[in-house]
Amino acid sequence: MKIDKNTTLKIAKLCRIKVRDEEIEELSSQLSSILDWVEKLNEVNTDNIEPLNNVSIATLPLRKDKENLQDQSKEVLSNAPEKLENYFAVPKVVE
Amino acid sequence: MEFNTITESLEKINSNKISIVELNDIFINRIKKNKNLNAFIYFDEENISQQIKKIQSSKKNFKLKGIPLAIKDLFCTKNMPTTAGSKILQNFQPSYESHVSQKLLDQGSIFLGKANCDEFAMGSATNTSYYGNTINPISPRGSQLVPGGSSGGSAAAVAANLCLGATGTDTGGSIRQPASFCGVVGIKPTYGLCSRWGIIAFASSLDQAGVFANNIADTAILLREIAGYDNKDSTSANREIPNYFENLNQDMSGKVVGVPKEYILPDIPEDISKIWEQAIKSLERGGVKVKNISLPHTKYALPAYYIIAPAEASSNLARYDGVRYGFRSEEGTSLDEMYELTRSEGFGKEVKRRVLIGTYVLSAGYYEAYYMKAQKVRRLISNDFNEAFNECDFILTPTAPSPAFPIGEKEDDPIKMYLNDIFTVPASLAGIPGISIPFGKSQNGLPLGIQLLSKHFDEQLVLNAGLYLEKNNV
Amino acid sequence: MSSLIQGKFSKWETVIGLEIHAQIKSNSKLFSSSSTKFGSSPNSQVSLFDAAMPGMLPVINEFCIKQAVKTGLGLKAKINRYSVFDRKNYFYADLPQGYQISQYKHPIIGEGAVTIDFKDGSSKDIRIVRLHLEQDAGKSLHDQNPSKTYVDLNRSGVALMEIVSEPDLNSSHEASLYITKIRSILMYLDTCDGNMQEGSLRTDVNISVRKPGEELGTRCEIKNLNSIKFIKQAIEYEAMRQIKIIEEGGIIEQNTLLFNPQLGKTKPMRSKEEAHDYRYFPDPDLLPLKLEDDFIEIIKKDIPELPDERKKRYINEYKLSNYDSSVLTIEKSISDYFDKVLGCHQDLKKSAKLVVNWITSELFAILKKNEVEIHNSPITPYNLGQLVKLIISNKISGKIAKDVFEDMYKNSLSPEEIVNSRGLAQVTNVKEIELIIDQILKLNYDKVNDYKAGKTKLLGFFVGQAMQISKGKANPKILNDILIKKLS
């Protein structure tokens, strides 16, 4: 699958990674090769095969509804690059 | 006195022939002398000293008392920073300890430091870490070879005797392959045997914690301590953990080993075919029956993996956004700009590539063709193993398609790197346990590894087979 | 009932579907043990998981699953034995994981329906497509600082039920009836507290217009409305906006909109750059949810009689009107109160209407005045019933009863205690009343003559006088009858 520059930029935007102009060409080319390579899967007949999402043998464990009343705000904010009075601070969202 | 194994060292510690301080000093000094290997991202003597004091003052009956270990920097540790080999988590100090590393601490082990790894576990040469390459300690004079990856720092640390054991994680081969490259034992348990809580997630349906050690006995001891149910991990298996060490039994007579024909690749180096043959012959001499088996969908495992793993990774790494922890770019004036610059600067090339691929294969219009298709192929691969285990008890293959290669090689084309995992990835997709043991040497004297695979939760069998081959390595 | 809108050139039909996000009433969050209490100090109810710290994993809350199943049963919907949790991937400051754990292809609850009742007695079934479980997001504060946004993750991870309707609604009125009904059912089931001010119930509105009989038009989505008033206003504005555009020859662009209550207008949400591509895929940290029959049976037993059933019962058993039944069943606490009154006093069955009146006019008024909820009413159902019985048996007049009622509220006493201690029992003794009347007529003999001369309005004067002397206790009917007899 050929990934052109526009597609690369579109995907980059979706996953919030800035791709610089110098990087676009090489990146698009590498993505294209990787996707070409994985398209080998098209050789396999997967009609009537269910996807395998998880190889765990567990069944979904259920937790009791007991709340933990501990205030962990200090811990949770301890690594924040920027905060103000117990809020995380980020640059303004453009509305 | 020699302190090359956990079993020996434990005996000496418990019989007071050596103190914890003295034992760990040996390894600390070795670490200091081998800084050039760059096996550790974090190493702090004061920190170690604190740990030792704590163990000394405790009355508990520890199973790993004073044993020096390296912890892959993907495990969140309370008293050491955790970086995942990335700039985006530089100086991240978790306030919590991963379930697996806590279990090791609970048994009195000493963490000598955080081992280097490929960034976010993405790589097979420990060459994508923000903190530099790790050098394989077996590199011949004048050369610098890769230790494999992503758990290259852990493998190197064990191989260079900088510690007696190490933790790693294996998503597509990240324990087994570096074990093979460095000449140590490395085990990836059954998916769900060990808790993933507190391990920085790469690909959630594939990640598993595992260990490195110098021999099978040590591996068995460590595995027992890290395995076990965790109710904080919804994929954790609730099973009793056998005493792998006490149950070790190298009597393999009557067992059937499967040799999958699809692993016989045309371009496998001769020395690897040779050790594969030797291993088979050695097992035969031990009374093992050899069966040629087929795992028909083997060649689709790597492509399937390189759709599934990046897809899950693209979602797991979305939380690294500069908001609540880690690196944040100062330049963004809007939230989106901050996200884009933070992640662009904070992630390395390989991580960015995989996040982009992952985003693409999940995106509208492509989900069925890529992600869903890969998950269907995954079921076929898993079925292959289920079928195979009707005909054999365990499977034997080479671990890697080459010995350790020079740093800098294979970096021009991502796919070349991906092919390092060709023998290890299928087992990851199926969730079955796999171990790599050092077996023979390449033409140039470099370590080679043999891989043993078994059914889900049959770790004991691969440990036993590994023990047999360890003792019958001719 | 036609709800077509008259445009410039033709009549238009509005087509509306609602997505209601209802916060589940539970102690802890959907995938973590943090508290769900409203209004706590910022980030004080945030666990490592809620903050999306590296290595954290979800563990699902069993009670939230039960609440969702209970709600599904209350909506007469299909309970799916197999459902899957998916990740909905997007970036926002209040979404710490960079994805929301939700359900996409396999929701826990399938098709159901809810009936809305109109004032004229007719009703309409609104079909429900599905209900699924998902995490709520945190809160972003944008207006505290010109260049910064502040994030509070307390709400992040609280369990939500998203209830999606078919586009069966055709007016703002129907939409408001539907939401009211859903809210009522949720509160009856106690699966959501229905507190719209606190954000327990938020609605996204999907709306399009078309000429009757034609294909569906392009729809727009108005997001995050948290009051019925705003929902109605937004629908009405948006319908007109779309009609105007089409009638002027334009086409509707599919858009996500926000409603501005101050201006009463909708406008497109920030950037149109890329439509959200959520890249849904099954969450690898969670296994599929498989429900057993006995799990569901146990929950079934816990379902109280729902509003529609109660209404039917009131209409059939007590012969109450549709309207009265609706009023009683708006809230479970009111209906429960009414049921308790009749439960204590089987003999009030025939006077159910009177009971309803006392609840809906007198009790409601005094509770509202004092800002008390009916389940905390100082007047117990038993005592209210007693009061009504006293009226029916003529022990006290309706007027006196109101006085007693207020006393009952203030002092939490029974009506008999009050009537007896204050001597308020109605005078029904004919002889006594005759005596009073004789007294008045004697004192006001000039007015008696006026009355006999034709000023019949003076009857009211005599009644008033008699009431005064009897301190309001004279039985009005008996008084009236005797007066008229004596004056003729």
CSV table of N, CA, C and O in Angstrom, one decimal, chain B residues 51 97 119 132 143 146 192 226 243 287 304 342 357 370 423 441 444:
chain,number,residue,atom,x,y,z
B,51,GLN,N,18.6,-0.3,50.2
B,51,GLN,CA,17.8,-1.6,50.1
B,51,GLN,C,18.4,-2.7,51.0
B,51,GLN,O,17.7,-3.4,51.6
B,97,GLU,N,5.0,0.5,42.8
B,97,GLU,CA,5.9,-0.6,42.3
B,97,GLU,C,5.2,-1.6,41.5
B,97,GLU,O,4.1,-2.0,41.9
B,119,GLU,N,13.3,1.6,23.3
B,119,GLU,CA,12.3,2.5,23.7
B,119,GLU,C,10.9,1.9,23.6
B,119,GLU,O,10.5,1.4,22.6
B,132,GLY,N,21.0,5.5,24.7
B,132,GLY,CA,22.1,4.9,24.0
B,132,GLY,C,22.0,3.4,23.9
B,132,GLY,O,21.2,2.7,24.5
B,143,SER,N,35.1,-5.1,18.4
B,143,SER,CA,33.8,-5.0,17.7
B,143,SER,C,32.8,-4.6,18.8
B,143,SER,O,33.0,-4.8,20.0
B,146,VAL,N,25.3,-6.0,19.0
B,146,VAL,CA,24.1,-5.7,19.7
B,146,VAL,C,23.8,-6.9,20.7
B,146,VAL,O,24.2,-8.0,20.4
B,192,GLY,N,-0.4,-14.3,30.8
B,192,GLY,CA,-1.3,-14.4,32.0
B,192,GLY,C,-0.7,-15.0,33.2
B,192,GLY,O,-1.3,-14.9,34.3
B,226,ILE,N,8.1,-14.7,40.4
B,226,ILE,CA,7.4,-13.6,39.8
B,226,ILE,C,6.0,-14.0,39.3
B,226,ILE,O,5.1,-13.2,39.0
B,243,ASN,N,6.2,-25.4,42.0
B,243,ASN,CA,7.6,-25.0,42.5
B,243,ASN,C,8.5,-25.5,41.4
B,243,ASN,O,9.0,-26.7,41.4
B,287,GLY,N,16.2,-40.2,25.0
B,287,GLY,CA,15.0,-41.0,25.0
B,287,GLY,C,13.8,-40.2,24.4
B,287,GLY,O,12.6,-40.6,24.5
B,304,ALA,N,1.4,-10.5,10.8
B,304,ALA,CA,0.3,-10.3,11.7
B,304,ALA,C,0.7,-9.6,13.0
B,304,ALA,O,0.0,-8.6,13.4
B,342,THR,N,5.3,17.6,21.9
B,342,THR,CA,5.7,16.7,23.0
B,342,THR,C,6.0,15.3,22.4
B,342,THR,O,7.1,14.7,22.7
B,357,ILE,N,2.0,3.4,12.1
B,357,ILE,CA,1.4,2.1,11.5
B,357,ILE,C,0.2,1.7,12.3
B,357,ILE,O,-0.8,1.4,11.7
B,370,TYR,N,-6.8,-4.8,7.8
B,370,TYR,CA,-5.6,-5.0,8.5
B,370,TYR,C,-5.7,-5.6,9.8
B,370,TYR,O,-5.4,-6.8,10.1
B,423,PHE,N,11.4,-16.3,14.6
B,423,PHE,CA,11.1,-17.6,15.2
B,423,PHE,C,10.4,-17.4,16.6
B,423,PHE,O,9.9,-18.4,17.1
B,441,LYS,N,27.9,-22.5,19.5
B,441,LYS,CA,28.5,-21.2,19.1
B,441,LYS,C,28.4,-21.1,17.6
B,441,LYS,O,28.4,-22.1,16.9
B,444,ASN,N,31.9,-17.8,14.3
B,444,ASN,CA,32.8,-16.8,14.9
B,444,ASN,C,32.8,-16.8,16.4
B,444,ASN,O,33.3,-15.9,17.0
